[in-house]
């Protein structure tokens, strides 16, 4: 399998995952031109994308879906069927044959098994995804207020885990540009995952076999890559876990394509 963050953060999210036969994007919050340029920069032909898995309807995940599907008619978007009850303006007037409303949390796209799971977030719906081929597993979980024991079980044993590490709580609380209401939203159980919560979850996840995490959806206002990395590394260290030995920690960026993992 191959997995790489194309872009990550509140200005647009997209993760590419492939097997030998199947190419999938998780979300597309990027303009058509930006996505095409970034995919081509790592030798991926946008016309070969089979599917986009949508996590939720926020614009940083949905913005580029319609223009992409309008150009690449062989690609389909996969959305949980319960989201049919909600208006998804970003998808209006798309041909129905390009929309798959999946009814079971587990389904297949060619040789990749997909397992979706509910995440707590302030959207009409929000899901994470595990993509499996043989004994390989990639999991994407961003835009979640907290990690329940059920969510933790979904993340277990991932070879590559893209996990939200959105903000430093202190930076967020002290940010004069944010209203009290917005801070409350982000910090709530339906907001975004802090560096600290991410690190604490990883302490448990390392024991299940997670060896590579990519810190994702970092806030550009209330976080930095170094701060997220150092906070997570410190929490792991306090629990006897050595970064680079027991688990490797990488960071996904807003403006550049991340590390390409082949495994
Ligand atoms: Zn988001
Ligand atoms: Zn969101």
PDB file of C-alpha atoms and ligand atoms in Angstrom:
ATOM      1  CA  UNK A   1       0.000   0.000   0.000  1.00  0.00           C
ATOM      2  CA  UNK A   2       0.917   3.631  -0.354  1.00  0.00           C
ATOM      3  CA  UNK A   3      -0.313   6.505   1.828  1.00  0.00           C
ATOM      4  CA  UNK A   4       0.489  10.207   1.725  1.00  0.00           C
ATOM      5  CA  UNK A   5      -1.012  13.430   2.996  1.00  0.00           C
ATOM      6  CA  UNK A   6      -1.665  15.736   0.044  1.00  0.00           C
ATOM      7  CA  UNK A   7      -2.786  18.615   2.293  1.00  0.00           C
ATOM      8  CA  UNK A   8      -3.868  18.841   5.920  1.00  0.00           C
ATOM      9  CA  UNK A   9      -5.430  21.664   7.924  1.00  0.00           C
ATOM     10  CA  UNK A  10      -8.395  24.018   8.017  1.00  0.00           C
ATOM     11  CA  UNK A  11      -7.617  25.374   4.512  1.00  0.00           C
ATOM     12  CA  UNK A  12      -8.093  22.006   2.855  1.00  0.00           C
ATOM     13  CA  UNK A  13      -7.648  18.302   3.524  1.00  0.00           C
ATOM     14  CA  UNK A  14      -6.831  15.390   1.266  1.00  0.00           C
ATOM     15  CA  UNK A  15      -5.080  12.067   1.894  1.00  0.00           C
ATOM     16  CA  UNK A  16      -4.148   9.629  -0.871  1.00  0.00           C
ATOM     17  CA  UNK A  17      -4.153   5.870  -0.220  1.00  0.00           C
ATOM     18  CA  UNK A  18      -3.583   3.174  -2.832  1.00  0.00           C
ATOM     19  CA  UNK A  19      -3.074  -0.534  -3.345  1.00  0.00           C
ATOM     20  CA  UNK A  20      -1.692  -2.094  -6.535  1.00  0.00           C
ATOM     21  CA  UNK A  21      -5.092  -1.768  -8.227  1.00  0.00           C
ATOM     22  CA  UNK A  22      -6.989   0.970  -6.440  1.00  0.00           C
ATOM     23  CA  UNK A  23      -6.456   4.675  -5.833  1.00  0.00           C
ATOM     24  CA  UNK A  24      -8.494   6.499  -3.210  1.00  0.00           C
ATOM     25  CA  UNK A  25      -8.654  10.003  -1.799  1.00  0.00           C
ATOM     26  CA  UNK A  26      -9.989  10.639   1.686  1.00  0.00           C
ATOM     27  CA  UNK A  27     -11.731  14.025   1.364  1.00  0.00           C
ATOM     28  CA  UNK A  28     -10.880  16.767  -1.099  1.00  0.00           C
ATOM     29  CA  UNK A  29     -10.882  20.284   0.265  1.00  0.00           C
ATOM     30  CA  UNK A  30      -8.552  21.569  -2.473  1.00  0.00           C
ATOM     31  CA  UNK A  31      -9.249  23.398  -5.709  1.00  0.00           C
ATOM     32  CA  UNK A  32      -9.050  21.287  -8.843  1.00  0.00           C
ATOM     33  CA  UNK A  33      -5.830  22.920 -10.016  1.00  0.00           C
ATOM     34  CA  UNK A  34      -4.123  22.593  -6.628  1.00  0.00           C
ATOM     35  CA  UNK A  35      -5.044  18.935  -6.272  1.00  0.00           C
ATOM     36  CA  UNK A  36      -3.975  18.094  -9.832  1.00  0.00           C
ATOM     37  CA  UNK A  37      -0.641  19.860  -9.343  1.00  0.00           C
ATOM     38  CA  UNK A  38       0.049  18.137  -6.029  1.00  0.00           C
ATOM     39  CA  UNK A  39      -0.917  14.666  -7.304  1.00  0.00           C
ATOM     40  CA  UNK A  40       1.217  15.065 -10.426  1.00  0.00           C
ATOM     41  CA  UNK A  41       4.163  16.202  -8.270  1.00  0.00           C
ATOM     42  CA  UNK A  42       4.243  12.692  -6.815  1.00  0.00           C
ATOM     43  CA  UNK A  43       3.490  10.915 -10.111  1.00  0.00           C
ATOM     44  CA  UNK A  44      -0.165  10.186  -9.442  1.00  0.00           C
ATOM     45  CA  UNK A  45      -2.477  10.596 -12.429  1.00  0.00           C
ATOM     46  CA  UNK A  46      -5.717  12.261 -11.183  1.00  0.00           C
ATOM     47  CA  UNK A  47      -7.653  10.415 -13.909  1.00  0.00           C
ATOM     48  CA  UNK A  48      -6.816   7.114 -12.182  1.00  0.00           C
ATOM     49  CA  UNK A  49      -8.503   8.017  -8.889  1.00  0.00           C
ATOM     50  CA  UNK A  50     -11.290   5.483  -8.259  1.00  0.00           C
ATOM     51  CA  UNK A  51     -13.015   7.088  -5.311  1.00  0.00           C
ATOM     52  CA  UNK A  52     -13.187   9.882  -2.783  1.00  0.00           C
ATOM     53  CA  UNK A  53     -14.277   8.878   0.726  1.00  0.00           C
ATOM     54  CA  UNK A  54     -16.007  11.810   2.414  1.00  0.00           C
ATOM     55  CA  UNK A  55     -15.545  12.193   6.181  1.00  0.00           C
ATOM     56  CA  UNK A  56     -17.969  15.099   6.713  1.00  0.00           C
ATOM     57  CA  UNK A  57     -19.491  18.109   5.027  1.00  0.00           C
ATOM     58  CA  UNK A  58     -17.197  20.905   6.266  1.00  0.00           C
ATOM     59  CA  UNK A  59     -15.727  22.876   3.405  1.00  0.00           C
ATOM     60  CA  UNK A  60     -12.099  22.043   4.192  1.00  0.00           C
ATOM     61  CA  UNK A  61     -13.013  18.426   3.313  1.00  0.00           C
ATOM     62  CA  UNK A  62     -15.654  18.887   0.604  1.00  0.00           C
ATOM     63  CA  UNK A  63     -14.727  22.048  -1.314  1.00  0.00           C
ATOM     64  CA  UNK A  64     -12.963  20.370  -4.243  1.00  0.00           C
ATOM     65  CA  UNK A  65     -15.105  17.253  -4.608  1.00  0.00           C
ATOM     66  CA  UNK A  66     -17.603  18.508  -7.169  1.00  0.00           C
ATOM     67  CA  UNK A  67     -15.124  20.114  -9.604  1.00  0.00           C
ATOM     68  CA  UNK A  68     -12.987  16.985  -9.392  1.00  0.00           C
ATOM     69  CA  UNK A  69     -15.890  14.617 -10.116  1.00  0.00           C
ATOM     70  CA  UNK A  70     -17.156  16.871 -12.911  1.00  0.00           C
ATOM     71  CA  UNK A  71     -13.820  16.509 -14.668  1.00  0.00           C
ATOM     72  CA  UNK A  72     -13.008  12.900 -13.785  1.00  0.00           C
ATOM     73  CA  UNK A  73     -16.189  11.034 -14.598  1.00  0.00           C
ATOM     74  CA  UNK A  74     -14.861   7.598 -13.619  1.00  0.00           C
ATOM     75  CA  UNK A  75     -14.387   8.634  -9.989  1.00  0.00           C
ATOM     76  CA  UNK A  76     -17.142   8.269  -7.407  1.00  0.00           C
ATOM     77  CA  UNK A  77     -17.727   9.837  -4.018  1.00  0.00           C
ATOM     78  CA  UNK A  78     -18.634   7.567  -1.095  1.00  0.00           C
ATOM     79  CA  UNK A  79     -20.840   9.029   1.639  1.00  0.00           C
ATOM     80  CA  UNK A  80     -22.587   7.250   4.547  1.00  0.00           C
ATOM     81  CA  UNK A  81     -26.266   6.766   3.664  1.00  0.00           C
ATOM     82  CA  UNK A  82     -27.488   8.485   6.848  1.00  0.00           C
ATOM     83  CA  UNK A  83     -25.975  11.726   5.493  1.00  0.00           C
ATOM     84  CA  UNK A  84     -28.711  11.742   2.821  1.00  0.00           C
ATOM     85  CA  UNK A  85     -30.910  13.487   5.388  1.00  0.00           C
ATOM     86  CA  UNK A  86     -28.642  16.515   5.332  1.00  0.00           C
ATOM     87  CA  UNK A  87     -28.219  19.127   2.662  1.00  0.00           C
ATOM     88  CA  UNK A  88     -24.808  18.868   1.037  1.00  0.00           C
ATOM     89  CA  UNK A  89     -24.686  22.008  -1.140  1.00  0.00           C
ATOM     90  CA  UNK A  90     -21.206  21.119  -2.357  1.00  0.00           C
ATOM     91  CA  UNK A  91     -22.635  18.071  -4.113  1.00  0.00           C
ATOM     92  CA  UNK A  92     -25.814  19.444  -5.691  1.00  0.00           C
ATOM     93  CA  UNK A  93     -26.273  18.520  -9.347  1.00  0.00           C
ATOM     94  CA  UNK A  94     -23.634  15.822  -9.367  1.00  0.00           C
ATOM     95  CA  UNK A  95     -24.693  12.844 -11.500  1.00  0.00           C
ATOM     96  CA  UNK A  96     -26.229  10.209  -9.201  1.00  0.00           C
ATOM     97  CA  UNK A  97     -24.042   7.529 -10.758  1.00  0.00           C
ATOM     98  CA  UNK A  98     -21.014   9.247  -9.258  1.00  0.00           C
ATOM     99  CA  UNK A  99     -22.433   9.191  -5.715  1.00  0.00           C
ATOM    100  CA  UNK A 100     -22.383   6.016  -3.616  1.00  0.00           C
ATOM    101  CA  UNK A 101     -24.449   6.216  -0.423  1.00  0.00           C
ATOM    102  CA  UNK A 102     -23.003   3.279   1.470  1.00  0.00           C
ATOM    103  CA  UNK A 103     -25.315   1.557   3.933  1.00  0.00           C
ATOM    104  CA  UNK A 104     -22.913  -0.783   5.725  1.00  0.00           C
ATOM    105  CA  UNK A 105     -19.986   0.589   7.720  1.00  0.00           C
ATOM    106  CA  UNK A 106     -17.767  -1.978   5.974  1.00  0.00           C
ATOM    107  CA  UNK A 107     -17.570  -2.154   2.176  1.00  0.00           C
ATOM    108  CA  UNK A 108     -15.149  -2.751  -0.670  1.00  0.00           C
ATOM    109  CA  UNK A 109     -13.650  -0.660  -3.415  1.00  0.00           C
ATOM    110  CA  UNK A 110     -11.919  -3.137  -5.735  1.00  0.00           C
ATOM    111  CA  UNK A 111      -9.188  -4.791  -3.620  1.00  0.00           C
ATOM    112  CA  UNK A 112      -9.410  -2.374  -0.663  1.00  0.00           C
ATOM    113  CA  UNK A 113     -11.700  -3.106   2.282  1.00  0.00           C
ATOM    114  CA  UNK A 114     -13.053   0.072   3.836  1.00  0.00           C
ATOM    115  CA  UNK A 115     -14.243   0.286   7.401  1.00  0.00           C
ATOM    116  CA  UNK A 116     -15.929   3.527   8.458  1.00  0.00           C
ATOM    117  CA  UNK A 117     -16.623   4.612  12.014  1.00  0.00           C
ATOM    118  CA  UNK A 118     -18.449   7.539  13.604  1.00  0.00           C
ATOM    119  CA  UNK A 119     -16.442  10.434  15.046  1.00  0.00           C
ATOM    120  CA  UNK A 120     -17.723  13.104  17.479  1.00  0.00           C
ATOM    121  CA  UNK A 121     -17.543  16.458  15.637  1.00  0.00           C
ATOM    122  CA  UNK A 122     -19.722  19.540  15.210  1.00  0.00           C
ATOM    123  CA  UNK A 123     -20.909  18.598  11.710  1.00  0.00           C
ATOM    124  CA  UNK A 124     -24.115  16.908  10.552  1.00  0.00           C
ATOM    125  CA  UNK A 125     -22.172  13.670  10.332  1.00  0.00           C
ATOM    126  CA  UNK A 126     -18.516  12.721  10.695  1.00  0.00           C
ATOM    127  CA  UNK A 127     -16.709   9.462  10.089  1.00  0.00           C
ATOM    128  CA  UNK A 128     -13.167   8.135  10.105  1.00  0.00           C
ATOM    129  CA  UNK A 129     -11.911   5.436   7.759  1.00  0.00           C
ATOM    130  CA  UNK A 130      -9.662   2.392   7.913  1.00  0.00           C
ATOM    131  CA  UNK A 131      -8.464   1.030   4.563  1.00  0.00           C
ATOM    132  CA  UNK A 132      -7.257  -2.552   4.566  1.00  0.00           C
ATOM    133  CA  UNK A 133      -5.430  -4.757   2.083  1.00  0.00           C
ATOM    134  CA  UNK A 134      -4.410  -8.180   3.428  1.00  0.00           C
ATOM    135  CA  UNK A 135      -2.916  -7.507   6.858  1.00  0.00           C
ATOM    136  CA  UNK A 136      -2.089  -3.857   6.060  1.00  0.00           C
ATOM    137  CA  UNK A 137      -4.181  -1.099   7.587  1.00  0.00           C
ATOM    138  CA  UNK A 138      -4.229   2.680   7.097  1.00  0.00           C
ATOM    139  CA  UNK A 139      -6.516   4.754   9.315  1.00  0.00           C
ATOM    140  CA  UNK A 140      -7.593   8.383   9.019  1.00  0.00           C
ATOM    141  CA  UNK A 141      -9.178  10.074  12.054  1.00  0.00           C
ATOM    142  CA  UNK A 142      -9.294  13.862  12.010  1.00  0.00           C
ATOM    143  CA  UNK A 143     -11.991  16.297  13.125  1.00  0.00           C
ATOM    144  CA  UNK A 144     -12.936  14.676  16.410  1.00  0.00           C
ATOM    145  CA  UNK A 145     -13.504  16.237  19.809  1.00  0.00           C
ATOM    146  CA  UNK A 146     -12.287  13.264  21.835  1.00  0.00           C
ATOM    147  CA  UNK A 147     -11.324   9.632  21.449  1.00  0.00           C
ATOM    148  CA  UNK A 148     -13.879   7.219  22.899  1.00  0.00           C
ATOM    149  CA  UNK A 149     -12.956   3.627  23.701  1.00  0.00           C
ATOM    150  CA  UNK A 150     -14.908   2.648  20.582  1.00  0.00           C
ATOM    151  CA  UNK A 151     -12.875   5.031  18.401  1.00  0.00           C
ATOM    152  CA  UNK A 152      -9.686   3.760  20.031  1.00  0.00           C
ATOM    153  CA  UNK A 153     -10.615   0.224  18.981  1.00  0.00           C
ATOM    154  CA  UNK A 154     -11.014   1.422  15.385  1.00  0.00           C
ATOM    155  CA  UNK A 155      -7.514   2.920  15.394  1.00  0.00           C
ATOM    156  CA  UNK A 156      -5.842  -0.166  16.904  1.00  0.00           C
ATOM    157  CA  UNK A 157      -3.084  -1.876  15.021  1.00  0.00           C
ATOM    158  CA  UNK A 158      -2.913   0.587  12.103  1.00  0.00           C
ATOM    159  CA  UNK A 159       0.329   0.433  10.092  1.00  0.00           C
ATOM    160  CA  UNK A 160      -0.108   4.117   9.290  1.00  0.00           C
ATOM    161  CA  UNK A 161      -2.369   6.299  11.410  1.00  0.00           C
ATOM    162  CA  UNK A 162      -3.284   9.842  10.375  1.00  0.00           C
ATOM    163  CA  UNK A 163      -4.494  11.270  13.688  1.00  0.00           C
ATOM    164  CA  UNK A 164      -5.616  14.804  14.454  1.00  0.00           C
ATOM    165  CA  UNK A 165      -3.294  16.917  16.592  1.00  0.00           C
ATOM    166  CA  UNK A 166      -5.137  20.182  16.092  1.00  0.00           C
ATOM    167  CA  UNK A 167      -4.064  22.628  18.746  1.00  0.00           C
ATOM    168  CA  UNK A 168      -2.074  23.449  21.824  1.00  0.00           C
ATOM    169  CA  UNK A 169      -4.696  24.138  24.466  1.00  0.00           C
ATOM    170  CA  UNK A 170      -2.744  27.026  25.990  1.00  0.00           C
ATOM    171  CA  UNK A 171      -2.176  28.757  22.647  1.00  0.00           C
ATOM    172  CA  UNK A 172      -5.859  28.376  21.839  1.00  0.00           C
ATOM    173  CA  UNK A 173      -7.035  29.702  25.206  1.00  0.00           C
ATOM    174  CA  UNK A 174      -4.682  32.718  24.895  1.00  0.00           C
ATOM    175  CA  UNK A 175      -5.522  33.484  21.241  1.00  0.00           C
ATOM    176  CA  UNK A 176      -7.061  36.975  21.241  1.00  0.00           C
ATOM    177  CA  UNK A 177      -8.268  36.538  17.647  1.00  0.00           C
ATOM    178  CA  UNK A 178     -10.694  33.788  18.689  1.00  0.00           C
ATOM    179  CA  UNK A 179     -14.016  34.496  20.376  1.00  0.00           C
ATOM    180  CA  UNK A 180     -14.884  32.699  23.620  1.00  0.00           C
ATOM    181  CA  UNK A 181     -17.610  30.881  21.718  1.00  0.00           C
ATOM    182  CA  UNK A 182     -15.191  29.599  19.066  1.00  0.00           C
ATOM    183  CA  UNK A 183     -12.671  28.478  21.704  1.00  0.00           C
ATOM    184  CA  UNK A 184     -15.417  26.617  23.524  1.00  0.00           C
ATOM    185  CA  UNK A 185     -16.466  24.904  20.293  1.00  0.00           C
ATOM    186  CA  UNK A 186     -12.947  23.763  19.423  1.00  0.00           C
ATOM    187  CA  UNK A 187     -12.222  22.555  22.979  1.00  0.00           C
ATOM    188  CA  UNK A 188     -15.551  20.711  23.304  1.00  0.00           C
ATOM    189  CA  UNK A 189     -16.134  16.992  22.850  1.00  0.00           C
ATOM    190  CA  UNK A 190     -17.439  17.800  19.356  1.00  0.00           C
ATOM    191  CA  UNK A 191     -14.556  20.064  18.350  1.00  0.00           C
ATOM    192  CA  UNK A 192     -10.976  19.178  17.531  1.00  0.00           C
ATOM    193  CA  UNK A 193      -8.376  16.956  19.174  1.00  0.00           C
ATOM    194  CA  UNK A 194      -5.555  18.707  21.076  1.00  0.00           C
ATOM    195  CA  UNK A 195      -1.875  17.753  20.928  1.00  0.00           C
ATOM    196  CA  UNK A 196      -2.200  16.456  24.497  1.00  0.00           C
ATOM    197  CA  UNK A 197      -5.225  14.257  23.743  1.00  0.00           C
ATOM    198  CA  UNK A 198      -3.477  12.962  20.638  1.00  0.00           C
ATOM    199  CA  UNK A 199      -0.346  12.068  22.621  1.00  0.00           C
ATOM    200  CA  UNK A 200      -2.343  10.378  25.369  1.00  0.00           C
ATOM    201  CA  UNK A 201      -4.231   8.278  22.826  1.00  0.00           C
ATOM    202  CA  UNK A 202      -0.957   7.224  21.211  1.00  0.00           C
ATOM    203  CA  UNK A 203       0.333   5.910  24.540  1.00  0.00           C
ATOM    204  CA  UNK A 204      -2.436   3.290  24.321  1.00  0.00           C
ATOM    205  CA  UNK A 205      -2.264   2.810  20.571  1.00  0.00           C
ATOM    206  CA  UNK A 206       1.457   1.949  20.570  1.00  0.00           C
ATOM    207  CA  UNK A 207       0.552  -1.112  22.663  1.00  0.00           C
ATOM    208  CA  UNK A 208      -1.848  -2.276  19.923  1.00  0.00           C
ATOM    209  CA  UNK A 209       0.897  -2.208  17.294  1.00  0.00           C
ATOM    210  CA  UNK A 210       0.665   1.308  15.842  1.00  0.00           C
ATOM    211  CA  UNK A 211       4.226   2.060  14.716  1.00  0.00           C
ATOM    212  CA  UNK A 212       3.765   5.121  12.508  1.00  0.00           C
ATOM    213  CA  UNK A 213       1.554   8.101  13.201  1.00  0.00           C
ATOM    214  CA  UNK A 214       1.140  11.247  11.117  1.00  0.00           C
ATOM    215  CA  UNK A 215      -0.064  14.207  13.175  1.00  0.00           C
ATOM    216  CA  UNK A 216      -2.765  15.814  11.050  1.00  0.00           C
ATOM    217  CA  UNK A 217      -5.143  18.778  10.744  1.00  0.00           C
ATOM    218  CA  UNK A 218      -2.811  21.102  12.693  1.00  0.00           C
ATOM    219  CA  UNK A 219      -4.223  24.558  13.349  1.00  0.00           C
ATOM    220  CA  UNK A 220      -2.166  27.297  11.731  1.00  0.00           C
ATOM    221  CA  UNK A 221      -3.277  29.692  14.476  1.00  0.00           C
ATOM    222  CA  UNK A 222      -2.961  27.577  17.597  1.00  0.00           C
ATOM    223  CA  UNK A 223      -0.222  25.087  16.802  1.00  0.00           C
ATOM    224  CA  UNK A 224       3.072  24.507  15.025  1.00  0.00           C
ATOM    225  CA  UNK A 225       4.568  21.316  13.673  1.00  0.00           C
ATOM    226  CA  UNK A 226       7.413  21.471  16.211  1.00  0.00           C
ATOM    227  CA  UNK A 227       5.039  22.087  19.111  1.00  0.00           C
ATOM    228  CA  UNK A 228       2.721  19.220  18.126  1.00  0.00           C
ATOM    229  CA  UNK A 229       5.673  16.867  17.626  1.00  0.00           C
ATOM    230  CA  UNK A 230       7.396  17.860  20.882  1.00  0.00           C
ATOM    231  CA  UNK A 231       4.186  17.622  22.944  1.00  0.00           C
ATOM    232  CA  UNK A 232       3.382  14.165  21.616  1.00  0.00           C
ATOM    233  CA  UNK A 233       6.999  13.007  22.008  1.00  0.00           C
ATOM    234  CA  UNK A 234       7.068  14.261  25.609  1.00  0.00           C
ATOM    235  CA  UNK A 235       3.833  12.459  26.561  1.00  0.00           C
ATOM    236  CA  UNK A 236       5.098   9.270  24.945  1.00  0.00           C
ATOM    237  CA  UNK A 237       8.438   9.639  26.771  1.00  0.00           C
ATOM    238  CA  UNK A 238       6.722  10.125  30.128  1.00  0.00           C
ATOM    239  CA  UNK A 239       5.143   6.732  29.533  1.00  0.00           C
ATOM    240  CA  UNK A 240       8.352   4.949  28.609  1.00  0.00           C
ATOM    241  CA  UNK A 241       7.741   5.116  24.862  1.00  0.00           C
ATOM    242  CA  UNK A 242      10.645   6.280  22.701  1.00  0.00           C
ATOM    243  CA  UNK A 243       9.796   8.181  19.512  1.00  0.00           C
ATOM    244  CA  UNK A 244      11.798   6.717  16.623  1.00  0.00           C
ATOM    245  CA  UNK A 245      12.048   3.348  18.336  1.00  0.00           C
ATOM    246  CA  UNK A 246       8.632   2.204  19.572  1.00  0.00           C
ATOM    247  CA  UNK A 247       6.708   4.530  17.262  1.00  0.00           C
ATOM    248  CA  UNK A 248       7.652   7.055  14.572  1.00  0.00           C
ATOM    249  CA  UNK A 249       5.895  10.421  14.603  1.00  0.00           C
ATOM    250  CA  UNK A 250       5.563  12.433  11.386  1.00  0.00           C
ATOM    251  CA  UNK A 251       3.617  15.647  10.723  1.00  0.00           C
ATOM    252  CA  UNK A 252       1.257  16.514   7.841  1.00  0.00           C
ATOM    253  CA  UNK A 253       1.374  20.078   6.521  1.00  0.00           C
ATOM    254  CA  UNK A 254      -1.167  22.414   4.961  1.00  0.00           C
ATOM    255  CA  UNK A 255       0.994  23.631   2.111  1.00  0.00           C
ATOM    256  CA  UNK A 256       3.110  20.676   1.151  1.00  0.00           C
ATOM    257  CA  UNK A 257       2.711  17.044   0.275  1.00  0.00           C
ATOM    258  CA  UNK A 258       3.859  14.876   3.182  1.00  0.00           C
ATOM    259  CA  UNK A 259       6.044  11.810   3.522  1.00  0.00           C
ATOM    260  CA  UNK A 260       5.125   9.017   1.110  1.00  0.00           C
ATOM    261  CA  UNK A 261       4.718   5.770   3.024  1.00  0.00           C
ATOM    262  CA  UNK A 262       5.127   2.550   1.032  1.00  0.00           C
ATOM    263  CA  UNK A 263       4.436  -0.549   3.060  1.00  0.00           C
TER     264      UNK A 263
HETATM  265 ZN1  LIG B   1     -11.553  19.871   9.082  1.00  0.00          ZN
HETATM  266 ZN1  LIG B   2     -14.686  19.625  10.442  1.00  0.00          ZN
END
